[in-house]
Structure formats: C-alpha cells, structure tokens
Coordinates of C-alpha atoms in Angstrom, one line a residue:
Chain A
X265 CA 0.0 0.0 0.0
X266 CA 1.1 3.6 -0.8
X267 CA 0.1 6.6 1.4
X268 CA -0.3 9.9 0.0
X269 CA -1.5 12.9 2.0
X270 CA -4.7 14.9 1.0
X271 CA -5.8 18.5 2.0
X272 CA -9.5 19.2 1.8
X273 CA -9.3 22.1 0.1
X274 CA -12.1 24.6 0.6
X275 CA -13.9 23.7 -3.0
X276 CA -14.5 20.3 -2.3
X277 CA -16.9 21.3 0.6
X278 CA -20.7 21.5 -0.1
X279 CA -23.5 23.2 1.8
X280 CA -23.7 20.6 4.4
X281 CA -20.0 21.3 5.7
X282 CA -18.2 18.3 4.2
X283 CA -16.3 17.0 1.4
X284 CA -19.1 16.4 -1.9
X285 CA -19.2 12.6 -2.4
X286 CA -17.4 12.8 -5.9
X287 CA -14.3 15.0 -4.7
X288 CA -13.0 10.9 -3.6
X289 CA -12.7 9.7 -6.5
X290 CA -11.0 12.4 -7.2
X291 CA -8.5 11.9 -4.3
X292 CA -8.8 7.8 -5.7
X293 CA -7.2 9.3 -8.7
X294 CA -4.4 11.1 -7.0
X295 CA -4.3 8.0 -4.9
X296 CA -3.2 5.3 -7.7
X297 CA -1.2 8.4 -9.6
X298 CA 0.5 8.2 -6.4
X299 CA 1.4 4.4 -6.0
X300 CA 2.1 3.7 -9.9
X301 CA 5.0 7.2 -9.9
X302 CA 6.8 4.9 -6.8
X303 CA 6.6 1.6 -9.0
X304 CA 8.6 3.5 -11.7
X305 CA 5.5 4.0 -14.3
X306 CA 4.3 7.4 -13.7
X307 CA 0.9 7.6 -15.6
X308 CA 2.0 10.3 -17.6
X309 CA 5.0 8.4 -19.2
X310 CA 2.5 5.5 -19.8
X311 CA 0.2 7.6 -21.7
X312 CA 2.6 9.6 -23.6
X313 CA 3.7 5.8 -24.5
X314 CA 0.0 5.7 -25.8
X315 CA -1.5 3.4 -23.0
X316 CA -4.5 4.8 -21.5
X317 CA -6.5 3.3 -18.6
X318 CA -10.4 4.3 -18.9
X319 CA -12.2 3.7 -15.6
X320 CA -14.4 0.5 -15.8
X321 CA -16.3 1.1 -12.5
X322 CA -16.3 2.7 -9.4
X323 CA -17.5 2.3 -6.1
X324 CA -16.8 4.0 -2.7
X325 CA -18.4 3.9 1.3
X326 CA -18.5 6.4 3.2
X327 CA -18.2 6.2 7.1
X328 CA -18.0 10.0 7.9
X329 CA -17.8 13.3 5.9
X330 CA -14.4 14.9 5.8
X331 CA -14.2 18.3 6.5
X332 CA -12.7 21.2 5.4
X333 CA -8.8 21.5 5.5
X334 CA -8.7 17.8 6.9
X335 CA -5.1 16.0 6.4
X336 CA -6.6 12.5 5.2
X337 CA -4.4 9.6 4.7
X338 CA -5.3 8.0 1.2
X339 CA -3.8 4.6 0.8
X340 CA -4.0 2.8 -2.4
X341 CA -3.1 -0.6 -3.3
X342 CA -3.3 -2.7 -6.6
X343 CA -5.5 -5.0 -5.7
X344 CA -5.9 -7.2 -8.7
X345 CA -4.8 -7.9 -12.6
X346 CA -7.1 -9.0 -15.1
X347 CA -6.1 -10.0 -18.8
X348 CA -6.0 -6.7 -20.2
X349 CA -7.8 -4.3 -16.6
X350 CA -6.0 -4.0 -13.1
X351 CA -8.3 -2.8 -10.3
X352 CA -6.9 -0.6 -7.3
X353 CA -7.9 -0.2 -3.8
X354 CA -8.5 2.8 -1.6
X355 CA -9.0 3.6 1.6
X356 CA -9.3 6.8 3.6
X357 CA -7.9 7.6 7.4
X358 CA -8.6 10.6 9.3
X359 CA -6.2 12.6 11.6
X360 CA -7.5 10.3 14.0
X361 CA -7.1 7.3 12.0
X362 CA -10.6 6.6 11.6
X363 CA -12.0 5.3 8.5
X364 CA -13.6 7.7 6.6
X365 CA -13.8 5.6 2.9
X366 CA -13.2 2.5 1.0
X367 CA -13.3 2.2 -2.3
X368 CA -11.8 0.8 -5.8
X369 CA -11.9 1.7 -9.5
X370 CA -11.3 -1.0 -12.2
X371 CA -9.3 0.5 -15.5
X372 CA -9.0 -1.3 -18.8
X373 CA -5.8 -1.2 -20.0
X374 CA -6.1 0.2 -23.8
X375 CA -4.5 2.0 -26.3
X376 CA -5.9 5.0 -27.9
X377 CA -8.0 3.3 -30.5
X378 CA -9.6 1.2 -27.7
X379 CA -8.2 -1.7 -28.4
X380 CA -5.7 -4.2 -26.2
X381 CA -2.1 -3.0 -26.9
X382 CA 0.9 -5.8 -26.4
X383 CA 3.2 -3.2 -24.5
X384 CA 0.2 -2.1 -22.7
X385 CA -0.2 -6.3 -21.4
X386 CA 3.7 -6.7 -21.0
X387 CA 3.9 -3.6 -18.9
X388 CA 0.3 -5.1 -16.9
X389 CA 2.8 -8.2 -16.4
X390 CA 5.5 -6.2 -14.5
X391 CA 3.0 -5.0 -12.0
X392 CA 1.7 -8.4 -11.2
X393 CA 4.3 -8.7 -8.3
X394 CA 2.6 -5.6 -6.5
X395 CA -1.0 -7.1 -6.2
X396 CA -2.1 -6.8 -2.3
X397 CA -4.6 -8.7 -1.1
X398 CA -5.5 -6.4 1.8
X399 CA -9.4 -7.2 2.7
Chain B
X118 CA -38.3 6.5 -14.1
X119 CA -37.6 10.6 -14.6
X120 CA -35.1 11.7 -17.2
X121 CA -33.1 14.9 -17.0
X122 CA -31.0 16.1 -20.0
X123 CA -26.9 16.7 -19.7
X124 CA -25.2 18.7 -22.3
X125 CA -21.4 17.8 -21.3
X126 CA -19.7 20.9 -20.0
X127 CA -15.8 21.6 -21.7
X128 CA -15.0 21.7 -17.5
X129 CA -16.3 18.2 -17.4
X130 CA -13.7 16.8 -20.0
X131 CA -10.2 15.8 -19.1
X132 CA -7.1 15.0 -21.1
X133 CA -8.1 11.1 -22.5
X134 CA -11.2 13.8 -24.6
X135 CA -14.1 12.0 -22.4
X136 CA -15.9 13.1 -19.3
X137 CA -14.3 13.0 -16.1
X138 CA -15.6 9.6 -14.5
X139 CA -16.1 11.4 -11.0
X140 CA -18.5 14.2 -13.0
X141 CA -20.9 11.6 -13.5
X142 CA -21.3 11.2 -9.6
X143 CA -22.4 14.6 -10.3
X144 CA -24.9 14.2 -13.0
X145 CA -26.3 11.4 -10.6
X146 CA -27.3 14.3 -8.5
X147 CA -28.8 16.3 -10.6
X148 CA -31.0 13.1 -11.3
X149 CA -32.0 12.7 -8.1
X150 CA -32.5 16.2 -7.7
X151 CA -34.8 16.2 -10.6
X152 CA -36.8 13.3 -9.3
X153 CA -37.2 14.5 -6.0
X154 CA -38.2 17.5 -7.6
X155 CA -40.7 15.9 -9.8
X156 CA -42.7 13.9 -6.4
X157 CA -43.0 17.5 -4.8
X158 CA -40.8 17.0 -2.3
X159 CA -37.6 19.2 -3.8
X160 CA -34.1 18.3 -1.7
X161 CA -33.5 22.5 -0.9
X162 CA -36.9 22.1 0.8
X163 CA -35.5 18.9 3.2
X164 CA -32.5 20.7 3.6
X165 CA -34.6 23.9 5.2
X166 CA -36.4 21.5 7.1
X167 CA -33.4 19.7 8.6
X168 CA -33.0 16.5 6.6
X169 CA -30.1 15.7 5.5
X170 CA -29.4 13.0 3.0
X171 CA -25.3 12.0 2.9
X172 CA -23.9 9.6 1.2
X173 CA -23.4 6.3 2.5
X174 CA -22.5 4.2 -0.8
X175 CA -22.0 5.3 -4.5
X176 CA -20.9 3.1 -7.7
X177 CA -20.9 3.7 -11.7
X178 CA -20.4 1.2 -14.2
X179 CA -18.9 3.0 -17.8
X180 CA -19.6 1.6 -21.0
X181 CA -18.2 4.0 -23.2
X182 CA -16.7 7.4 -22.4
X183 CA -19.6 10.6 -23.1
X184 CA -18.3 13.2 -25.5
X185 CA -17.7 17.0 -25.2
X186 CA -21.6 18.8 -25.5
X187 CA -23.0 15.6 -26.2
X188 CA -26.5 15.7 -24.9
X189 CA -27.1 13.0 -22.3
X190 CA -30.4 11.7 -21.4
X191 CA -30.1 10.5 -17.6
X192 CA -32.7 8.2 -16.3
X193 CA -33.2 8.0 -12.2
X194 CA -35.1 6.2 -10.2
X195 CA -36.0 5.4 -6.6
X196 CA -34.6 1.8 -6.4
X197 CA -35.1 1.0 -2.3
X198 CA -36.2 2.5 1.1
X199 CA -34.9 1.3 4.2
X200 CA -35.9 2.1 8.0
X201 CA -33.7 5.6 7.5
X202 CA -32.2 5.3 4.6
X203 CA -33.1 5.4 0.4
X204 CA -31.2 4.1 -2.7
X205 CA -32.0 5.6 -6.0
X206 CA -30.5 3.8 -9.8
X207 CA -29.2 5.5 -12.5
X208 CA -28.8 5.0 -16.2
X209 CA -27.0 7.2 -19.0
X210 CA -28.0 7.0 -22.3
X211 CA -26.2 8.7 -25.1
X212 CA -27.8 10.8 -28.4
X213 CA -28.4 7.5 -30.1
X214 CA -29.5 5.6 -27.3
X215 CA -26.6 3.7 -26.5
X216 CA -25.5 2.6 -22.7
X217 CA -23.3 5.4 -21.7
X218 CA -22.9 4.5 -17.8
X219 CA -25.3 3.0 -15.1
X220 CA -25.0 3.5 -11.8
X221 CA -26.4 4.1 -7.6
X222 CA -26.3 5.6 -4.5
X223 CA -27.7 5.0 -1.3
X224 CA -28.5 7.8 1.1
X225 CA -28.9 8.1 4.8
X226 CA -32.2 10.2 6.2
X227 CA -31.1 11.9 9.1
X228 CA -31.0 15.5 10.9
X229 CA -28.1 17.7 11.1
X230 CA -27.0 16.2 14.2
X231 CA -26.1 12.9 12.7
X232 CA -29.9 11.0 14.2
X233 CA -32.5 9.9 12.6
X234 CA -35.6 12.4 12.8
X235 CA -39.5 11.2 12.5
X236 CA -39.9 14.2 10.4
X237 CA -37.2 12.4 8.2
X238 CA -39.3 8.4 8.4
X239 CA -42.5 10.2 8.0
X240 CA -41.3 11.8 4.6
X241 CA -39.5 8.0 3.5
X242 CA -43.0 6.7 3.4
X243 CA -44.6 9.1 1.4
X244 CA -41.4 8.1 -1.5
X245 CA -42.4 4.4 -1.0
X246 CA -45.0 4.3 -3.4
X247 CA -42.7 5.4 -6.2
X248 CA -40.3 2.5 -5.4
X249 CA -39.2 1.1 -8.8
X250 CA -38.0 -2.4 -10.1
X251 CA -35.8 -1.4 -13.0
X252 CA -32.7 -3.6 -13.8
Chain C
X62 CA -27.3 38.6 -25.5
X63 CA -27.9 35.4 -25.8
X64 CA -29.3 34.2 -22.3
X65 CA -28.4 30.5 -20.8
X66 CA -30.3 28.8 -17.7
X67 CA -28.1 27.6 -14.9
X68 CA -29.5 25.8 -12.1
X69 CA -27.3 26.0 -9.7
X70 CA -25.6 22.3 -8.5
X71 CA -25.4 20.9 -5.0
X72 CA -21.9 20.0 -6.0
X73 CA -21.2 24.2 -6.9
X74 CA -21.7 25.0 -3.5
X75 CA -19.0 25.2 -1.0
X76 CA -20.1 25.1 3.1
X77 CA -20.3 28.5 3.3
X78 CA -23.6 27.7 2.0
X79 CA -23.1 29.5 -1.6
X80 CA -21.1 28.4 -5.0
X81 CA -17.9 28.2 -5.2
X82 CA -16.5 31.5 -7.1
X83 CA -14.3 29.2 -9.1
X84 CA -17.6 27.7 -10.7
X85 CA -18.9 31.3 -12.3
X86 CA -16.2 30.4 -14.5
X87 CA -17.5 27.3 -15.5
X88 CA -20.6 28.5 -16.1
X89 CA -19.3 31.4 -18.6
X90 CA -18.1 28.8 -20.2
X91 CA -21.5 27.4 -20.9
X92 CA -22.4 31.2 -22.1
X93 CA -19.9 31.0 -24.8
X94 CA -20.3 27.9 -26.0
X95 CA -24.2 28.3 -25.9
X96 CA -23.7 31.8 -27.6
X97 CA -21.4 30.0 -30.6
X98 CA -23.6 27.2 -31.0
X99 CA -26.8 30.2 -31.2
X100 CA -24.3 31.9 -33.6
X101 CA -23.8 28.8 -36.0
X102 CA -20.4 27.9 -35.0
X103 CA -20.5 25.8 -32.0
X104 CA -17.4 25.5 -30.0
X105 CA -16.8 21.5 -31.0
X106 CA -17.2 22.1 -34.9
X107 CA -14.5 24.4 -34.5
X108 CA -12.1 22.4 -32.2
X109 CA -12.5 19.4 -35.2
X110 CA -11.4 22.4 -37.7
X111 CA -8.1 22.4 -35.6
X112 CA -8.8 25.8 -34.1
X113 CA -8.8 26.4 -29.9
X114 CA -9.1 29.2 -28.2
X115 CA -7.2 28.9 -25.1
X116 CA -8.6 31.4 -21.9
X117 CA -5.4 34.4 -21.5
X118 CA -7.8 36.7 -19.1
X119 CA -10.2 36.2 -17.3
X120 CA -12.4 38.1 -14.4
X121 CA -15.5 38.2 -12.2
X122 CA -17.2 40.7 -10.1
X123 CA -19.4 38.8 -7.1
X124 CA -22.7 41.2 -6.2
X125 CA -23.9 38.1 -4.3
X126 CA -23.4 34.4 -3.6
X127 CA -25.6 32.0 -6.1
X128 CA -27.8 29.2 -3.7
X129 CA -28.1 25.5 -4.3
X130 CA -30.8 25.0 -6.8
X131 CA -31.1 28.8 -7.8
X132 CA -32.3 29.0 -11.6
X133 CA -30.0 31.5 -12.7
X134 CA -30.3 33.6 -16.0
X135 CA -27.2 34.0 -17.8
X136 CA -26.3 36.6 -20.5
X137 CA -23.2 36.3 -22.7
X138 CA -22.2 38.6 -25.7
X139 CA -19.3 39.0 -27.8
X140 CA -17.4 42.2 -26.6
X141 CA -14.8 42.6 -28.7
X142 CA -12.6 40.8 -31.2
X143 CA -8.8 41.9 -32.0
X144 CA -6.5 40.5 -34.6
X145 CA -6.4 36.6 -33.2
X146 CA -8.5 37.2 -30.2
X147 CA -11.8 37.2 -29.1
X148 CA -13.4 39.1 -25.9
X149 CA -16.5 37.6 -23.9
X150 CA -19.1 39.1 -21.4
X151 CA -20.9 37.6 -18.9
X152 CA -24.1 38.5 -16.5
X153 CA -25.5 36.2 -14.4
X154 CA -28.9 37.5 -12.6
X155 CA -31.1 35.9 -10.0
X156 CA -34.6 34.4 -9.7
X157 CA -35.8 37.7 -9.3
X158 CA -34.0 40.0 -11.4
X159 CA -31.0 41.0 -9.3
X160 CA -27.6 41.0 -10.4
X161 CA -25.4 38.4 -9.2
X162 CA -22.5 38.4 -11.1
X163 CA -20.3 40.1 -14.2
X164 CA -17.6 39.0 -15.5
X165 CA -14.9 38.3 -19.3
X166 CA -13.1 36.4 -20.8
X167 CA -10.0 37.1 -23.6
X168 CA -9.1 33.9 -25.8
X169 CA -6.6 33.3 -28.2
X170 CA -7.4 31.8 -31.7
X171 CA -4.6 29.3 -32.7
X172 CA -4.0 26.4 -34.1
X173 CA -3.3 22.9 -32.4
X174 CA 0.4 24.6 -32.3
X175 CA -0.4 27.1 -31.0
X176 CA 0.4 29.5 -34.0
X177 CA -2.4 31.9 -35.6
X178 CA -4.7 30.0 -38.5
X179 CA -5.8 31.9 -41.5
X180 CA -9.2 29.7 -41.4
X181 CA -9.3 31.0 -37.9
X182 CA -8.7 34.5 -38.8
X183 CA -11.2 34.1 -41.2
X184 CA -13.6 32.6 -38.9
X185 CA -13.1 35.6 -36.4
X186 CA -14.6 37.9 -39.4
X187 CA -17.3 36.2 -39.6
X188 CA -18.3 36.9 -35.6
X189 CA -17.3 40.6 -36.2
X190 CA -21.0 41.5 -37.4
X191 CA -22.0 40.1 -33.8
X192 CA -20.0 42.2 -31.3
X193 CA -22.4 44.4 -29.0
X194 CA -21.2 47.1 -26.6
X195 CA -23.5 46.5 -23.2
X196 CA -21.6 47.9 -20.3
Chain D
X220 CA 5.2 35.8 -0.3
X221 CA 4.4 32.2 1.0
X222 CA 4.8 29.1 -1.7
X223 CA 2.8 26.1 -2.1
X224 CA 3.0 23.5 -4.5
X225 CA 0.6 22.6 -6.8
X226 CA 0.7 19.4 -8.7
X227 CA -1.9 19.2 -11.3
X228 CA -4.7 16.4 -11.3
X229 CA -5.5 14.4 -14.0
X230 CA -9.1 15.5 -13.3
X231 CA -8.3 19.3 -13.6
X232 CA -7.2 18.8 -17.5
X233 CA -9.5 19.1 -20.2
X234 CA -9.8 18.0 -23.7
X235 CA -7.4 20.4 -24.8
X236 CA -4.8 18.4 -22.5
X237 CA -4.0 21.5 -20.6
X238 CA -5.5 22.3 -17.1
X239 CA -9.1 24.2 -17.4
X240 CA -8.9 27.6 -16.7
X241 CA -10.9 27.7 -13.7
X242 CA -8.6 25.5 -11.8
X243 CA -6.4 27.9 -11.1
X244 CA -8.3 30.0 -9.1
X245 CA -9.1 26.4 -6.7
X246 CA -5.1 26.9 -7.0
X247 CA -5.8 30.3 -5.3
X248 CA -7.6 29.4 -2.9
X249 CA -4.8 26.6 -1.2
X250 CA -2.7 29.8 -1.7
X251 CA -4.0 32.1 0.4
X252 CA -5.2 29.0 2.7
X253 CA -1.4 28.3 3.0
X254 CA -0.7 31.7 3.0
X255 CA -3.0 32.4 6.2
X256 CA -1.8 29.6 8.1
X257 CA 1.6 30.2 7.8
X258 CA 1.1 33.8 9.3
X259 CA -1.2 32.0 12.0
X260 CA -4.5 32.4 11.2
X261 CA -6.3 29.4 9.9
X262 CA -9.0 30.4 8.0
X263 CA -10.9 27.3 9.5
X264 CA -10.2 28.9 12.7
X265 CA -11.4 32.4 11.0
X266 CA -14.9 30.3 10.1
X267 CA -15.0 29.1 13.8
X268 CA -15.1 32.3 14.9
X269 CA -17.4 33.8 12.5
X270 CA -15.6 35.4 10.4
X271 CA -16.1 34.9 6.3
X272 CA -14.2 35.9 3.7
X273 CA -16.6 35.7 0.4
X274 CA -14.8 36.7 -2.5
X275 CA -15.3 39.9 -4.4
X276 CA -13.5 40.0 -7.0
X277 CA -11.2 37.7 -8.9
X278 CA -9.2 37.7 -11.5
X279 CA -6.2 36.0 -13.8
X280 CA -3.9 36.6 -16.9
X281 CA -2.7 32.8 -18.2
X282 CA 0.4 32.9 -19.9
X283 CA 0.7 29.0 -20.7
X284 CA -1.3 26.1 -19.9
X285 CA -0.4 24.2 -16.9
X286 CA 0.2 20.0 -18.2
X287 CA -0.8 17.1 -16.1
X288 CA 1.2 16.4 -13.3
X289 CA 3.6 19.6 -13.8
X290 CA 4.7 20.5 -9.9
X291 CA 4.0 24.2 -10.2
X292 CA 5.0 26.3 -7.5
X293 CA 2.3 29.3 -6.6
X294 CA 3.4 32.2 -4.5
X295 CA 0.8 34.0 -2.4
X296 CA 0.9 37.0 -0.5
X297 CA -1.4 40.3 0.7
X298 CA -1.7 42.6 -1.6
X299 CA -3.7 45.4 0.2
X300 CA -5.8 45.5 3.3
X301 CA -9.0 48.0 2.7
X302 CA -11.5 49.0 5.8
X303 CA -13.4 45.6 5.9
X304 CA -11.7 43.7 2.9
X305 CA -8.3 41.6 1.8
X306 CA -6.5 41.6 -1.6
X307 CA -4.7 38.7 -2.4
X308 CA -1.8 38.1 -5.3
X309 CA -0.6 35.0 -6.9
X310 CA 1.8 34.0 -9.8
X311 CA 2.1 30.0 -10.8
X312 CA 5.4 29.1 -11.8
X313 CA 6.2 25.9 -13.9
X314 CA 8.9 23.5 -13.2
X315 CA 11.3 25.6 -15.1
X316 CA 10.6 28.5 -13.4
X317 CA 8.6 30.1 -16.4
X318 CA 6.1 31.9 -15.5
X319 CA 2.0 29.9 -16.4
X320 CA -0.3 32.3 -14.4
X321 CA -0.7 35.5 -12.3
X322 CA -3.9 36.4 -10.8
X323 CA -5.6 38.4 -7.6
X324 CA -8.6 38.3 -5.6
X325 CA -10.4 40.7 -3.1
X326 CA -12.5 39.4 -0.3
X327 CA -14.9 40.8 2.2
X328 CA -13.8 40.7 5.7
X329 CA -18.0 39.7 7.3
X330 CA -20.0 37.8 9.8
X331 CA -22.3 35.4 8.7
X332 CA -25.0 37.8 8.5
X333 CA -23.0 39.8 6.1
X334 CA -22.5 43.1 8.2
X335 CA -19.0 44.0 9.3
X336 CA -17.8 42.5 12.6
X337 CA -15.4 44.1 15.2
X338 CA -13.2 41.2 15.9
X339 CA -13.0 40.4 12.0
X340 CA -11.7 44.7 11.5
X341 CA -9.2 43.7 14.5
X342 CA -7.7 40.5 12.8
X343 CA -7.6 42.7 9.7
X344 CA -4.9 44.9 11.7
X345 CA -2.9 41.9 12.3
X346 CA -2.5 41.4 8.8
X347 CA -1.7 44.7 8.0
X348 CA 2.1 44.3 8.7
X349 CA 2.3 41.2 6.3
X350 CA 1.0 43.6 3.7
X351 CA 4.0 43.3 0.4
X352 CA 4.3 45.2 -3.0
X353 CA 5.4 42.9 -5.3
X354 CA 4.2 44.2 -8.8

C-alpha cells in the first residue's frame, strides 16, 4: 500500500460542511497516480507511450464526511490484474485514523484506438508482483 | 423512471477527450435532484427542514466514455427504502441511445446532528409508493 | 445577448452555503459555447477544424453568492474581437432580477500549435457582425 | 510571499490536454489557505469564529497552460488591506521557473450575516504588517 496525503481544500466542501461525495474519486485518482510514480510508471509516461486506462467502475463507502482542511491519509493498493484491466484499492484515514472511505476503480488497459495494446499487457505483467490482497 | 438532460460541459472533459468519471457522480445528483423534484418534495426544501441526506454508498459502471456537449439523457429512479435510509438507480444514455454508464447511491435520512428524525421516516413513506423495479 | 439557464448544483456550492466562485467560470463557459452554437459555429465544430481558443484573461465581479438549486439567467455577448483574439461578457442575474455576477473572458485563436490560422482568422470575421457594446 | 505546490490532477485537464482555466483559481484558494496559516490564522479557525471571507472580485492573466502532473509552485501574498476587505496576489510558476499564471482576488472581511464584525476589523490589523508590493 502507498500513502499519499490529502488536504481538503475549501472547493471540495458542499453546503452541508463536508467534502461532496465525488471529490474521492477524485483523491482515488491522485491515490493510484501516487502508487504507480513509486513503482517507476508514472501515468504520464504510460500515456505519452499511448497506453490509456479508462475507468471500468467505481465504487466507494462512506463512514464519515471529511471536513474542510482535513489531512486525510489515502492509501491505495493494486488489488488485482485482469487480462487486459488492473483494479486498485483505496482507503481513507482521518487525523485520527478513523476510516472515513473505501473504495476501488477497475481500469481497462487500452490503447488509444480502444483496443488491447501488447506493450500495454507486458507492462500489466510487471505490475503483477505488486497485487495486495488487503481485505 | 424521470429523465433529465446533460449537455457535457468543456470543465467536465479531461485529457483522455471523455468526461471526467467522478463528474458523472455529479450528473447522478442532478438526477435525483430532478426526481425529488418531480414527487414534490424538492431536496432545498428537506434541507430547510433539517433533513439531510449523505452519502453512504455510490458506484458507476462506464460503457463507453460521453463526449464534449454531447447531450445525455439521464434516467433516475428510486430503487429502495430502508428504516432511514433510500437508494436511488441511475442509467445514462447517449444521443443515439446507446448505454453510456449506469449507476447508484444509497443515502442516509437523518438530521443535522447525525440521528435519525421522524420528520425524516414520516417523509421515507410518502417516497415508498414510487419504489421502482428497474434492472 | 444570448441568455443560458443555470440551475445551480449541489456539487457548486461550498459550506459556506453558496457556489464556489471558481464555478462562475465554468458557467461562462457554458455562455460562450451556448452563444457560438446560437451563432452557427458551436465550439466543437471548430475544435475538429483544428482551431482552440485557449482562456489568456479572465475576471469576475461577485454582487452576491448563487444558492443551491437557484435557476439563474445567464447573459453572454461577444465584446470585442482583436486581430487573433476574441473578448466575452458575462451576467449572471437571479430568480428575481438582481444581479449576481459580471464577469470576461479574452481567448486566443490558434491552431493545435499554437500559432495563428488563416481559417481561424477568417472565422473571427465572420463573428465581427456580432460584437455588442452592453456595459 | 508564501509558496505552495501545486501538482496538477488528472481531473483538472480538459480535452485540450492543458488544465481548465478555472482550476487555477481552486489553486488560489490553497494559496492564500497556505498563506494564512503560515502567518497563523487558519482560515478554518477564522470560520469558527465567524468570520467569512466571500470573494469579491477575482481575476487571472494565463500565460501557458499548466500540463498534467507539472509541480507548479504558486506564491501567495497580501496585496492590500481596505476597511473591511483583503486583496490577495498570486503567480504560478512551472517546473522551469517560467512563469504559467498570475492572478488576484479581493475578499470581504463579514459575519455570517453579512454586516461587518469588530473582531473580523481587528484580525484585519494583524495582517496589515504582512502587507507586500510585489508588482
């Protein structure tokens, strides 16, 4: 698992004083940015190398609302890779180390036509050895 | 079922050329804002009255990426009540009909401190007529 | 003019109860490309044409903070064009008449390359006609 | 002038593959966050106490487009202190030092009520010293 440290910043709030539901996937993205710079693939190199990785789904619970100017504690994990997808885990501390949110996101691994790339299932191959099994 | 219409904002697009996959999370809100509009009972007008509705659970499901000022047709529905909580579905369908995402949340019905409120049960009820089977 | 509805989002608002003043911006955006669209040259045509024009000002007066679910009413108008340029206006009033917000925008008109295009140049004539003076 | 960096989400780039203009002023905003804590006023503390800072003007000149996950580096600082009001300046560097984006904003210095509040004209005072010319 890789920890990265998120500020709620002051847009992500809503009316009802804490972070909008969607702003985590948000922070999911940052999350799994994160984790695959420190495994040597930065995202951006991959998709300058023309591999892109649409979401496939998404899901996220959510034990508490995070609030404004919170330092949350975003760990993200590969949690599993498909034939031509890898799907990532997330979960959310608070200063407290409470849970705050779980989720995941599931990403094909494509190029930009939309269709299966070799280099994109070699370089899937090279981050086999990182799958966590972590629930 | 009620449908609301989404033309794709530029703000809504990201580098890959396709919405933002937290954005929809967003649409899915204007869906239910539009339906709870629709049975009379508009979400500004809970709010006033001290229901809250957070977020407990959210999840999307992407077929196909939707396009800069495409025109979305987003379907939502009230897919479960529980003791103090409601679940609505959501489906996005593109110009030509096709699949575009699907999709739900599932809210809790409580007051601003964090309870549950009669006010709040009294109003689930009256939605529990309009419970739909959809998928 | 050409005048736009914006309801606002729950997602717009921030928890001091109004929208975000980072989102006025995103809703000029929907002015301009509504206005371009009413004008017979809307926004996407033009980006498949090669031409883009990238944001180098922009600016917004705040008379009052926009509310969740507030219908707003919109006005854009072309407010100047220079040699590769092109200058927006925006006004954004309330249910009831009042002003809410002013605001512009400046955008070049380049090429993927970000060098001037005679068809763009050419296209910029064309919107010449529609320029207003409204302040 | 206090410096924060900014790395630039994959979810703040549009089509054009450049971050969307609006995103810089939620750039702005962890500025003069930043910016406030550092001289030791929180603005969460600020909001405790009552005090709001709506915004009253904003404004930004781009000079490049920011790329996905550039580090930019964002200086903040106080521009001018008026009776009951704050002006803020920015500038966004890039990794290279070259300069992406200056910009300002001007904030009310109110109660939640939106009349002027003693203890918010007091903390104004405090800030006065911190006051720079940088232009």
């Amino acid at each position: 698992m890789f920890e990265s440290k998120i500020r709620v910043r002051y847009e992500e709030t809503d009316q009802m004083g804490h972070a909008y539901y969607a702003k985590y996937l948000v922070w999911f993205e940052i999350g799994r940015t994160d984790l695959m710079r420190f495994l040597g693939h930065p995202y951006s190199g991959l998709e300058e190398k023309g591999v892109l990785l649409p979401v496939l789904e998404a899901n996220a619970k959510y034990m508490r609302g995070a609030r404004y100017d919170e330092l949350l504690t975003l760990g993200s994990w590969i949690r599993e890779i498909g034939r031509a997808s890898i799907a990532f885990g997330y979960r959310i501390k608070g200063e407290k180390g409470d849970l705050v949110c779980t989720g995941g996101t599931t990403h094909a691994f494509i190029g930009r036509d939309g269709k299966i790339l070799r280099r994109g299932l070699e370089f899937l191959e090279k981050l086999r050895p990182h799958v966590e099994i972590l629930e």
